[in-house]
Short mmCIF file of C-alpha atoms in Angstrom, two decimals:
data_model
loop_
_atom_site.label_atom_id
_atom_site.label_comp_id
_atom_site.label_asym_id
_atom_site.label_seq_id
_atom_site.Cartn_x
_atom_site.Cartn_y
_atom_site.Cartn_z
CA UNK A 778 0.03 0.22 -0.06
CA UNK A 779 1.43 3.54 -0.96
CA UNK A 780 2.49 5.99 1.78
CA UNK A 781 -0.28 8.82 2.15
CA UNK A 782 0.64 11.71 -0.18
CA UNK A 783 1.11 14.96 1.99
CA UNK A 784 1.03 17.91 0.34
CA UNK A 785 2.47 20.99 1.42
CA UNK A 786 1.75 24.65 0.07
CA UNK A 787 5.24 25.71 1.10
CA UNK A 788 6.63 28.70 2.48
CA UNK A 789 10.24 29.49 3.45
CA UNK A 790 11.43 28.27 6.11
CA UNK A 791 9.95 24.90 5.14
CA UNK A 792 8.23 22.94 7.62
CA UNK A 793 10.40 20.40 9.95
CA UNK A 794 8.44 17.31 9.74
CA UNK A 795 10.79 15.12 12.12
CA UNK A 796 9.30 11.99 12.97
CA UNK A 797 7.37 11.78 9.37
CA UNK A 798 10.43 11.77 7.59
CA UNK A 799 10.37 8.38 5.12
CA UNK A 800 7.26 7.53 6.54
CA UNK A 801 4.99 9.91 4.19
CA UNK A 802 5.23 10.95 0.55
CA UNK A 803 5.67 14.41 0.86
CA UNK A 804 5.32 16.54 -1.61
CA UNK A 805 5.00 20.68 -2.12
CA UNK A 806 3.46 23.08 -4.63
CA UNK A 807 3.50 27.02 -4.19
CA UNK A 808 0.75 29.03 -5.41
CA UNK A 809 1.13 28.16 -9.00
CA UNK A 810 1.18 24.60 -8.71
CA UNK A 811 -0.98 23.86 -5.91
CA UNK A 812 -4.51 23.38 -8.29
CA UNK A 813 -2.57 20.64 -10.52
CA UNK A 814 -0.96 19.07 -7.39
CA UNK A 815 -4.03 18.84 -5.27
CA UNK A 816 -6.09 15.89 -6.40
CA UNK A 817 -3.07 13.99 -5.53
CA UNK A 818 -2.75 14.60 -1.86
CA UNK A 819 -4.59 12.98 0.56
CA UNK A 820 -3.37 15.52 3.28
CA UNK A 821 -2.83 19.33 2.61
CA UNK A 822 -0.56 21.12 5.28
CA UNK A 823 -0.81 25.04 4.54
CA UNK A 824 2.19 26.28 5.74
CA UNK A 825 1.98 29.84 3.42
CA UNK A 826 -1.13 30.41 5.25
CA UNK A 827 -1.05 34.31 4.30
CA UNK A 828 -1.44 32.67 0.51
CA UNK A 829 -5.26 32.80 -1.10
CA UNK A 830 -4.27 29.65 -3.34
CA UNK A 831 -6.03 26.83 -1.53
CA UNK A 832 -8.94 29.05 -1.67
CA UNK A 833 -8.05 29.83 -5.82
CA UNK A 834 -7.81 26.07 -6.80
CA UNK A 835 -10.03 24.41 -4.53
CA UNK A 836 -12.87 24.73 -6.77
CA UNK A 837 -10.81 23.18 -9.77
CA UNK A 838 -11.17 19.31 -11.29
CA UNK A 839 -10.21 16.36 -9.55
CA UNK A 840 -10.41 14.68 -6.34
CA UNK A 841 -9.49 16.67 -2.82
CA UNK A 842 -7.95 15.94 0.22
CA UNK A 843 -9.39 14.35 3.09
CA UNK A 844 -7.75 16.88 5.41
CA UNK A 845 -6.50 19.99 5.01
CA UNK A 846 -4.40 21.56 8.05
CA UNK A 847 -3.72 25.62 8.17
CA UNK A 848 -0.70 26.59 10.35
CA UNK A 849 -2.80 29.69 11.78
CA UNK A 850 -5.41 30.72 13.91
CA UNK A 851 -7.45 31.99 11.24
CA UNK A 852 -9.35 30.25 8.26
CA UNK A 853 -10.35 32.96 6.30
CA UNK A 854 -8.00 32.99 3.13
CA UNK A 855 -9.07 29.47 2.82
CA UNK A 856 -12.59 29.15 2.85
CA UNK A 857 -14.41 28.89 -0.31
CA UNK A 858 -18.03 27.62 -1.08
CA UNK A 859 -16.42 24.60 -2.42
CA UNK A 860 -14.48 23.94 0.50
CA UNK A 861 -17.27 24.76 2.45
CA UNK A 862 -19.24 22.37 1.60
CA UNK A 863 -17.30 19.23 0.87
CA UNK A 864 -16.34 16.47 3.27
CA UNK A 865 -12.70 17.69 3.81
CA UNK A 866 -11.93 18.26 6.85
CA UNK A 867 -10.53 21.70 8.54
CA UNK A 868 -8.05 22.15 11.62
CA UNK A 869 -6.31 24.93 12.53
CA UNK A 870 -3.22 25.63 14.99
CA UNK A 871 -5.42 26.27 18.04
CA UNK A 872 -2.87 25.91 21.21
CA UNK A 873 -0.03 27.82 19.38
CA UNK A 874 -0.86 31.25 19.31
CA UNK A 875 -2.92 31.86 22.56
CA UNK A 876 -0.65 33.09 24.74
CA UNK A 877 2.02 35.44 22.47
CA UNK A 878 -1.34 37.28 21.53
CA UNK A 879 -2.10 37.64 25.32
CA UNK A 880 1.23 38.75 26.09
CA UNK A 881 1.79 41.15 22.97
CA UNK A 882 -1.91 42.76 24.26
CA UNK A 883 -0.72 43.07 27.66
CA UNK A 884 2.46 44.95 26.74
CA UNK A 885 0.26 47.23 24.57
CA UNK A 886 -2.29 48.20 27.21
CA UNK A 887 0.73 48.94 29.62
CA UNK A 888 2.73 50.86 26.59
CA UNK A 889 -0.45 52.96 26.19
CA UNK A 890 -1.20 53.47 29.81
CA UNK A 891 2.31 54.32 30.40
CA UNK A 892 2.60 56.52 27.15
CA UNK A 893 5.98 54.46 26.28
CA UNK A 894 5.81 55.84 22.43
CA UNK A 895 5.99 59.16 24.03
CA UNK A 896 8.92 58.74 25.95
CA UNK A 897 10.85 56.99 23.36
CA UNK A 898 10.36 60.20 20.84
CA UNK A 899 10.82 62.41 23.56
CA UNK A 900 14.17 60.94 24.14
CA UNK A 901 14.79 60.86 20.50
CA UNK A 902 14.21 64.52 21.06
CA UNK A 903 16.42 64.77 23.93
CA UNK A 904 13.72 66.38 25.23
CA UNK A 905 12.54 66.55 29.62
CA UNK A 906 8.91 66.27 29.69
CA UNK A 907 7.25 65.25 32.51
CA UNK A 908 3.49 63.39 32.36
CA UNK A 909 1.39 61.09 34.29
CA UNK A 910 0.43 57.88 33.15
CA UNK A 911 -3.15 55.77 33.49
CA UNK A 912 -3.39 53.60 35.98
CA UNK A 913 -4.00 50.00 34.56
CA UNK A 914 -5.47 48.47 37.90
CA UNK A 915 -8.95 49.19 37.85
CA UNK A 916 -9.53 49.81 34.27
CA UNK A 917 -12.08 48.70 32.11
CA UNK A 918 -11.64 46.65 28.76
CA UNK A 919 -14.13 44.84 26.64
CA UNK A 920 -12.38 41.70 24.45
CA UNK A 921 -14.52 40.60 21.13
CA UNK A 922 -13.93 37.29 20.42
CA UNK A 923 -14.60 34.51 22.69
CA UNK A 924 -12.08 31.91 21.76
CA UNK A 925 -8.99 30.59 23.45
CA UNK A 926 -7.21 33.88 22.08
CA UNK A 927 -10.03 36.21 23.51
CA UNK A 928 -10.04 34.21 26.84
CA UNK A 929 -6.05 34.15 27.27
CA UNK A 930 -6.18 37.80 26.71
CA UNK A 931 -8.98 38.30 29.29
CA UNK A 932 -6.62 36.20 31.95
CA UNK A 933 -3.47 38.08 31.27
CA UNK A 934 -5.52 41.53 31.88
CA UNK A 935 -7.23 40.11 35.00
CA UNK A 936 -3.59 39.79 36.52
CA UNK A 937 -3.02 43.45 35.73
CA UNK A 938 -6.31 44.19 37.79
CA UNK A 939 -8.29 45.45 34.84
CA UNK A 940 -11.88 44.29 34.53
CA UNK A 941 -12.86 42.62 31.66
CA UNK A 942 -16.25 41.74 29.62
CA UNK A 943 -15.71 38.48 27.26
CA UNK A 944 -18.02 39.19 24.73
CA UNK A 945 -18.75 36.31 21.81
CA UNK A 946 -21.34 35.74 19.37
CA UNK A 947 -23.35 33.69 22.10
CA UNK A 948 -23.96 34.45 25.69
CA UNK A 949 -23.28 32.30 28.07
CA UNK A 950 -22.05 31.67 31.39
CA UNK A 951 -19.36 34.78 32.26
CA UNK A 952 -19.90 35.65 28.41
CA UNK A 953 -21.57 38.41 27.10
CA UNK A 954 -23.47 38.28 23.67
CA UNK A 955 -23.08 40.30 20.72
CA UNK A 956 -26.26 42.34 21.74
CA UNK A 957 -23.98 43.55 24.85
CA UNK A 958 -21.18 45.25 23.15
CA UNK A 959 -22.29 48.56 22.57
CA UNK A 960 -23.07 49.27 26.44
CA UNK A 961 -19.96 47.80 27.41
CA UNK A 962 -17.79 49.46 24.39
CA UNK A 963 -19.46 52.96 25.61
CA UNK A 964 -17.71 52.33 29.09
CA UNK A 965 -14.36 50.86 28.22
CA UNK A 966 -11.11 52.31 28.80
CA UNK A 967 -9.74 49.19 26.02
CA UNK A 968 -11.34 47.46 23.44
CA UNK A 969 -9.33 44.55 22.02
CA UNK A 970 -10.55 42.91 19.10
CA UNK A 971 -9.89 39.32 19.08
CA UNK A 972 -12.72 37.65 16.76
CA UNK A 973 -12.18 35.58 13.79
CA UNK A 974 -12.99 36.84 10.23
CA UNK A 975 -16.81 35.95 9.63
CA UNK A 976 -19.60 37.19 7.53
CA UNK A 977 -20.70 38.91 10.67
CA UNK A 978 -17.49 40.22 12.48
CA UNK A 979 -16.39 42.03 8.85
CA UNK A 980 -16.59 45.88 8.72
CA UNK A 981 -17.88 45.79 12.68
CA UNK A 982 -15.70 48.26 13.88
CA UNK A 983 -17.07 51.51 12.17
CA UNK A 984 -17.60 54.94 12.67
CA UNK A 985 -20.88 54.19 13.94
CA UNK A 986 -18.88 51.73 16.48
CA UNK A 987 -15.97 54.07 17.18
CA UNK A 988 -18.58 57.05 17.65
CA UNK A 989 -19.66 55.09 20.96
CA UNK A 990 -16.04 55.16 22.87
CA UNK A 991 -15.31 57.29 25.58
CA UNK A 992 -12.37 59.89 24.38
CA UNK A 993 -9.98 58.39 27.09
CA UNK A 994 -10.99 54.67 25.17
CA UNK A 995 -7.99 52.74 22.95
CA UNK A 996 -8.81 49.97 20.35
CA UNK A 997 -6.75 47.56 20.01
CA UNK A 998 -6.79 44.90 17.13
CA UNK A 999 -4.61 41.94 17.14
CA UNK A 1000 -7.98 39.56 15.44
CA UNK A 1001 -8.64 40.09 11.42
CA UNK A 1002 -7.56 43.19 9.89
CA UNK A 1003 -11.08 43.17 7.79
CA UNK A 1004 -12.85 43.74 11.03
CA UNK A 1005 -11.78 46.90 10.90
CA UNK A 1006 -12.97 49.71 8.64
CA UNK A 1007 -10.38 51.70 8.36
CA UNK A 1008 -10.73 54.71 6.96
CA UNK A 1009 -13.36 54.84 9.55
CA UNK A 1010 -10.64 54.47 12.04
CA UNK A 1011 -8.35 56.93 10.51
CA UNK A 1012 -11.26 59.48 10.38
CA UNK A 1013 -12.05 58.98 13.77
CA UNK A 1014 -8.38 59.10 14.94
CA UNK A 1015 -8.05 62.21 13.31
CA UNK A 1016 -11.25 63.85 14.98
CA UNK A 1017 -9.90 62.80 17.90
CA UNK A 1018 -12.71 60.80 19.08
CA UNK A 1019 -10.81 58.34 21.11
CA UNK A 1020 -7.27 58.49 22.63
CA UNK A 1021 -5.63 55.81 20.48
CA UNK A 1022 -5.32 52.52 18.64
CA UNK A 1023 -2.97 49.60 17.86
CA UNK A 1024 -3.22 47.47 14.88
CA UNK A 1025 -1.64 44.76 14.81
CA UNK A 1026 -3.44 43.00 11.29
CA UNK A 1027 -4.74 44.70 8.78
CA UNK A 1028 -7.17 44.16 5.46
CA UNK A 1029 -4.18 44.06 2.93
CA UNK A 1030 -0.66 43.17 4.28
CA UNK A 1031 1.88 44.25 4.18
CA UNK A 1032 1.02 48.24 4.55
CA UNK A 1033 2.77 49.77 1.70
CA UNK A 1034 4.78 52.87 2.36
CA UNK A 1035 2.20 55.11 0.79
CA UNK A 1036 -0.51 53.85 3.45
CA UNK A 1037 -1.87 56.80 5.30
CA UNK A 1038 -1.83 54.47 8.69
CA UNK A 1039 1.91 55.00 9.13
CA UNK A 1040 1.24 59.04 9.91
CA UNK A 1041 -2.24 58.68 12.14
CA UNK A 1042 -1.83 60.55 15.00
CA UNK A 1043 -2.20 57.80 18.21
CA UNK A 1044 -1.92 55.04 16.11
CA UNK A 1045 0.42 51.90 17.05
CA UNK A 1046 1.50 49.94 13.82
CA UNK A 1047 2.88 46.34 13.90
CA UNK A 1048 3.50 44.07 11.15
CA UNK A 1049 1.29 40.93 11.95
CA UNK A 1050 4.14 39.68 14.68
CA UNK A 1051 1.77 39.36 17.78
CA UNK A 1052 1.58 35.93 17.94
CA UNK A 1053 5.04 34.94 16.47
CA UNK A 1054 7.71 34.41 19.55
CA UNK A 1055 11.46 32.43 18.85
CA UNK A 1056 10.86 29.07 17.72
CA UNK A 1057 7.15 29.61 16.78
CA UNK A 1058 7.54 27.45 13.27
CA UNK A 1059 9.05 24.75 15.27
CA UNK A 1060 5.38 24.75 17.53
CA UNK A 1061 3.61 24.55 14.53
CA UNK A 1062 5.88 21.58 12.91
CA UNK A 1063 5.53 19.96 16.26
CA UNK A 1064 1.70 20.38 16.46
CA UNK A 1065 1.41 18.99 12.73
CA UNK A 1066 3.38 16.06 13.11
CA UNK A 1067 1.58 15.18 16.22
CA UNK A 1068 -2.03 15.65 14.24
CA UNK A 1069 -0.76 13.65 11.25
CA UNK A 1070 0.13 10.73 13.81
CA UNK A 1071 -3.32 10.89 15.03
CA UNK A 1072 -4.94 10.38 11.84
CA UNK A 1073 -3.03 8.04 10.37
CA UNK A 1074 -4.13 5.98 13.61
CA UNK A 1075 -7.65 6.78 13.02
CA UNK A 1076 -7.80 8.53 16.23
CA UNK A 1077 -10.07 11.73 16.59
CA UNK A 1078 -8.64 14.99 15.44
CA UNK A 1079 -8.77 18.44 18.27
CA UNK A 1080 -8.73 21.74 16.11
CA UNK A 1081 -11.82 21.06 14.16
CA UNK A 1082 -13.49 23.72 12.27
CA UNK A 1083 -16.68 24.51 11.53
CA UNK A 1084 -16.35 25.09 7.97
CA UNK A 1085 -19.61 26.92 7.87
CA UNK A 1086 -18.86 29.48 11.07
CA UNK A 1087 -14.99 29.90 10.00
CA UNK A 1088 -13.63 28.53 13.58
CA UNK A 1089 -13.29 26.30 16.14
CA UNK A 1090 -16.04 25.96 18.25
CA UNK A 1091 -15.65 26.19 22.23
CA UNK A 1092 -16.04 23.24 24.23
CA UNK A 1093 -18.86 25.41 26.13
CA UNK A 1094 -20.65 25.42 23.52
CA UNK A 1095 -21.44 21.49 23.32
CA UNK A 1096 -24.58 20.66 22.22
CA UNK A 1097 -25.13 23.82 20.58
CA UNK A 1098 -22.47 23.61 17.10
CA UNK A 1099 -24.21 20.55 15.84
CA UNK A 1100 -21.34 19.19 13.09
CA UNK A 1101 -17.64 20.46 13.49
CA UNK A 1102 -17.33 20.32 17.22
CA UNK A 1103 -14.04 19.73 18.53
CA UNK A 1104 -13.29 16.08 19.17
CA UNK A 1105 -15.34 14.77 15.89
CA UNK A 1106 -13.76 11.86 14.63
CA UNK A 1107 -11.74 12.44 11.73
CA UNK A 1108 -9.66 9.57 10.67
CA UNK A 1109 -6.82 8.59 7.65
#
């Protein structure tokens, strides 16, 4: 019996597959060759998770892999109607990025509250200018997105003494529903976007939403770039509707040198690095190897994405999700 074919949509550096070396027929593709090589694959590893190649190639002729794994938390760049409707199982890299992203958010909260960007600028100017910082403990935050990343952000902010309201699509237990967001955001010192990109979240942070925020509030997006109406954010900051913002994700990446975002007052821009810490690619490779070995043994896979919703449903929604709940039986 021939070895299963593992097709890797490659990026530099390629994944280190460790224990799978010599046991699996590993083939490689890029955006130009994916469509022709896809029908031969039993498994597709989307290592180049910033590519739109899967979404573009999937509707073509021939059979499709039984399992697709993406080395990312978000899956919106992969999904197309044909993939959603197929029997192919989709998993993501849940478990890799939660803590690093939460640490980054906590760092931003501290940096903005203590005006560290202003301190660095004054140092460059060799100017001594005393100011007063904001006290973080006792402030209020709203975290939008009740998945693993949003929950880890909530835990770390609690550790800083911040009162946090976690908002998800569905209200349950200690999580607010989407209907509560406007009321909570209007009282918040920090609004942190950590939601997946879905039809509901696309463009949800717009002029109407920014108009709700109090003048001292700050907005942070570590979720998906397309959840923010960029022009509305720029206009709100230029008009000083609220105190500042930080963006780590953007609808179009990378930002070009002529992007207006570089010069917006009160805006911190970072190049989609909140989840990337030293050794992160090795951890992604190790995670995939472990998942592949489970798949090859016929064991259930974790991190199964509900393709209709565009994310891995939370365990506390068990019984409400239908197909695609974590722990669904997906075998080789």
